[in-house]
XYZ file of C-alpha atoms in Angstrom:
270
model
C 109.513 42.462 112.498
C 105.729 42.307 113.001
C 104.043 45.525 111.914
C 101.435 46.810 114.369
C 100.352 50.417 113.881
C 98.250 52.756 115.975
C 94.608 52.929 114.879
C 94.177 55.497 112.085
C 97.790 56.641 112.530
C 98.856 58.889 109.629
C 101.905 57.816 107.651
C 105.220 59.424 108.557
C 106.634 60.740 105.289
C 110.367 60.057 104.918
C 112.405 61.420 102.009
C 115.999 60.975 100.920
C 117.901 63.813 99.293
C 121.116 61.770 99.168
C 122.794 59.320 96.788
C 120.448 56.735 95.216
C 122.720 53.781 96.020
C 121.693 54.174 99.676
C 117.943 54.191 98.984
C 117.416 50.621 100.216
C 119.233 51.433 103.454
C 117.055 54.471 104.101
C 113.949 52.454 103.219
C 114.994 49.846 105.796
C 115.504 52.578 108.400
C 112.151 54.223 107.675
C 110.301 50.912 107.914
C 112.000 49.926 111.178
C 111.428 53.299 112.828
C 107.774 53.274 111.788
C 107.184 49.900 113.398
C 108.925 51.011 116.588
C 106.761 54.122 116.984
C 103.560 52.488 115.710
C 103.129 54.537 112.534
C 103.115 53.459 108.886
C 105.903 55.058 106.862
C 106.790 55.749 103.269
C 110.073 56.790 101.660
C 110.251 59.012 98.610
C 113.072 60.648 96.688
C 113.046 64.304 97.716
C 112.795 66.752 94.846
C 113.628 69.983 96.656
C 114.178 71.245 100.186
C 111.025 73.253 99.549
C 109.282 69.942 100.296
C 109.943 70.699 103.983
C 108.685 74.266 103.674
C 105.527 72.988 101.990
C 104.948 70.447 104.774
C 105.280 67.491 102.404
C 108.097 65.704 104.291
C 108.272 64.721 107.967
C 111.734 63.135 108.162
C 114.593 63.617 105.730
C 118.069 62.293 104.997
C 119.955 65.362 103.741
C 123.464 66.686 103.127
C 125.004 68.814 105.865
C 125.287 71.924 103.680
C 121.595 72.079 102.725
C 120.783 71.399 106.395
C 122.853 74.403 107.509
C 121.309 76.661 104.875
C 117.801 75.476 105.710
C 118.092 75.696 109.493
C 119.685 79.154 109.282
C 116.832 80.508 107.163
C 114.031 82.536 108.808
C 111.300 80.283 110.187
C 113.320 77.140 109.503
C 110.992 74.131 109.042
C 113.463 71.487 110.289
C 115.565 70.443 113.261
C 118.086 67.672 113.834
C 117.000 64.163 114.763
C 120.185 62.049 114.593
C 123.217 61.247 112.454
C 124.880 57.991 111.390
C 128.241 56.713 112.581
C 129.842 54.750 109.761
C 131.714 51.462 109.863
C 135.474 51.738 109.520
C 138.377 52.824 111.700
C 138.821 56.091 109.802
C 135.495 57.329 111.216
C 136.726 57.015 114.809
C 133.256 56.042 116.086
C 132.097 59.605 115.348
C 129.358 61.034 113.065
C 131.850 62.207 110.433
C 132.729 61.492 106.818
C 135.229 62.562 104.166
C 135.444 63.775 100.606
C 137.485 61.222 98.666
C 139.303 62.467 95.563
C 139.155 59.655 93.018
C 140.855 58.952 89.687
C 141.020 55.894 87.460
C 143.496 53.256 88.577
C 145.583 53.873 85.426
C 145.557 57.665 85.840
C 148.879 59.545 85.932
C 147.543 61.764 88.739
C 148.950 60.857 92.152
C 147.832 63.724 94.401
C 145.453 66.672 94.581
C 148.368 68.915 93.574
C 148.572 67.107 90.226
C 145.040 68.032 89.159
C 145.712 71.466 87.672
C 144.029 71.726 84.266
C 142.168 68.422 84.638
C 138.581 67.619 83.723
C 136.864 67.821 87.111
C 133.465 66.218 87.758
C 131.287 67.307 90.674
C 127.779 66.350 91.669
C 126.175 69.729 92.414
C 126.919 73.117 93.947
C 124.722 72.409 96.975
C 126.920 69.459 97.990
C 129.422 69.842 100.809
C 131.673 66.891 99.939
C 131.393 67.256 96.170
C 131.777 71.025 95.867
C 131.908 73.192 99.008
C 134.808 71.377 100.686
C 136.764 71.241 97.429
C 136.389 75.008 96.994
C 137.604 75.525 100.556
C 140.627 73.274 100.031
C 141.577 75.212 96.907
C 141.264 78.510 98.780
C 143.623 77.227 101.475
C 146.189 76.680 98.714
C 145.610 80.124 97.223
C 143.708 78.673 94.266
C 140.198 78.888 92.824
C 138.041 76.560 90.760
C 139.893 77.887 87.710
C 142.652 75.544 88.875
C 140.720 72.820 87.079
C 140.678 72.942 83.299
C 137.048 71.889 82.861
C 134.194 71.676 85.374
C 131.474 69.091 84.690
C 128.309 69.162 86.831
C 126.899 65.633 86.904
C 123.923 65.731 89.286
C 125.070 62.898 91.565
C 128.150 61.327 93.131
C 127.486 58.096 91.248
C 127.369 59.902 87.918
C 130.626 61.716 88.741
C 132.250 58.381 89.501
C 130.889 56.900 86.286
C 132.353 59.724 84.183
C 135.758 59.099 85.755
C 135.485 55.371 85.031
C 134.495 56.084 81.415
C 137.396 58.487 80.938
C 135.112 61.473 80.345
C 136.442 63.126 83.518
C 139.847 62.874 85.147
C 138.879 63.221 88.798
C 136.012 63.856 91.201
C 135.302 64.349 94.894
C 133.019 61.606 96.226
C 131.229 61.364 99.577
C 133.180 58.648 101.424
C 129.948 57.035 102.664
C 128.732 56.726 99.088
C 132.094 55.371 97.933
C 132.376 52.900 100.820
C 128.942 51.524 99.987
C 129.661 51.269 96.258
C 132.908 49.415 96.968
C 131.043 47.115 99.362
C 128.427 46.390 96.702
C 130.916 45.971 93.843
C 134.275 44.496 94.839
C 135.682 44.929 91.300
C 135.313 48.695 91.560
C 138.339 48.877 93.845
C 140.510 47.665 90.952
C 139.262 50.447 88.686
C 139.692 53.441 90.997
C 142.281 55.079 93.226
C 141.739 57.544 96.055
C 144.573 60.085 95.743
C 143.471 62.463 98.509
C 140.982 62.676 101.345
C 139.453 65.990 102.460
C 137.901 66.384 105.888
C 136.624 65.030 108.152
C 133.308 66.867 108.122
C 130.091 66.405 110.063
C 128.098 63.697 108.323
C 124.771 64.249 106.515
C 122.112 64.144 109.251
C 118.567 62.925 109.634
C 116.268 65.913 110.093
C 112.660 66.159 111.220
C 109.922 68.687 110.550
C 109.821 71.214 113.381
C 106.011 71.088 113.272
C 105.857 67.380 114.144
C 104.565 66.482 117.612
C 107.368 66.828 120.184
C 106.662 63.469 121.812
C 106.694 61.729 118.441
C 110.022 63.371 117.580
C 111.531 62.037 120.800
C 110.252 58.542 120.017
C 111.633 58.726 116.476
C 115.032 59.741 117.807
C 115.031 56.954 120.385
C 114.152 54.404 117.695
C 117.060 55.581 115.549
C 119.748 55.686 118.225
C 118.837 52.237 119.586
C 118.271 50.577 116.195
C 121.684 48.881 116.176
C 120.718 46.897 119.290
C 118.270 44.853 117.199
C 120.375 42.224 115.340
C 118.159 42.112 112.232
C 117.893 45.882 112.075
C 121.657 46.170 112.523
C 122.231 43.871 109.543
C 120.281 46.301 107.376
C 122.344 49.212 108.653
C 125.558 47.349 107.905
C 124.493 46.846 104.277
C 124.653 50.628 104.040
C 127.959 50.721 105.972
C 126.237 52.336 108.985
C 127.204 51.107 112.443
C 124.689 53.074 114.506
C 123.006 56.456 114.947
C 123.752 59.107 117.570
C 122.074 62.319 118.663
C 123.747 65.475 117.316
C 123.365 69.207 117.888
C 123.294 72.146 115.521
C 126.719 73.233 116.814
C 128.155 69.990 115.429
C 127.575 71.442 111.952
C 129.498 74.661 112.545
C 132.406 73.209 110.556
C 130.254 73.113 107.427
C 128.724 76.489 108.266
C 132.183 78.077 108.579
C 133.523 76.522 105.375
C 130.459 77.607 103.409
C 130.754 81.189 104.685
C 134.441 81.272 103.714
C 133.727 79.978 100.213
C 130.844 82.398 99.671
C 132.936 85.352 100.840
C 135.746 84.405 98.459
C 133.362 84.088 95.524
C 131.957 87.556 96.190
C 135.403 89.135 96.526
């Protein structure tokens, strides 16, 4: 696509706060959207959601739980722009995803109910699919995180998966979008892992935009995202990241995550 930008247009600063294996996909999206709206763009790896508060990020790819916590804070600096709809029948052409419980292919564990006392790997406490949803599922069964024998915080879904593969952890909950993409990129991985349970669906990690950004520009950014799949070359880039297309979403769409988080927090304080 030929890049023609508005004269002296400032760069739109994109940042990803999600799994690193999708960086190239988000870079492709940022570049395409920039060309469509006539602005140069750059993608960085977000360090903290405080980047939004400090005005250092214009558009971000973030997990649904941090979005809910950020938008519900006083003077929230962000609002929703769009959300991806993933490839695959299980996603029902909706902006949803799952938390896939994985073990090694040779593991004796066959279901979530078998995992009592296991070595459990999770990415971080601010993750919905890796932590929040797991806590909620345990609560529904009258259990707590003490159900697991050992808890290992890894810092990322990919690291959690790696610890399971290496035998340093018995199981982990992995964002299904991340897992789908890893399996797409590495066909042999499917022989090394088994999904023994699937939690969800939940509202998928959205694309958010700085509330302070010009309203007209925000509308143009959203339009570029939700029509991106109509461009064959742009669609190919989306498909590499297992994304079919983007749709507009509302804050109410994330009430499922909001409700689960409130339930988990209340239980932890009890």
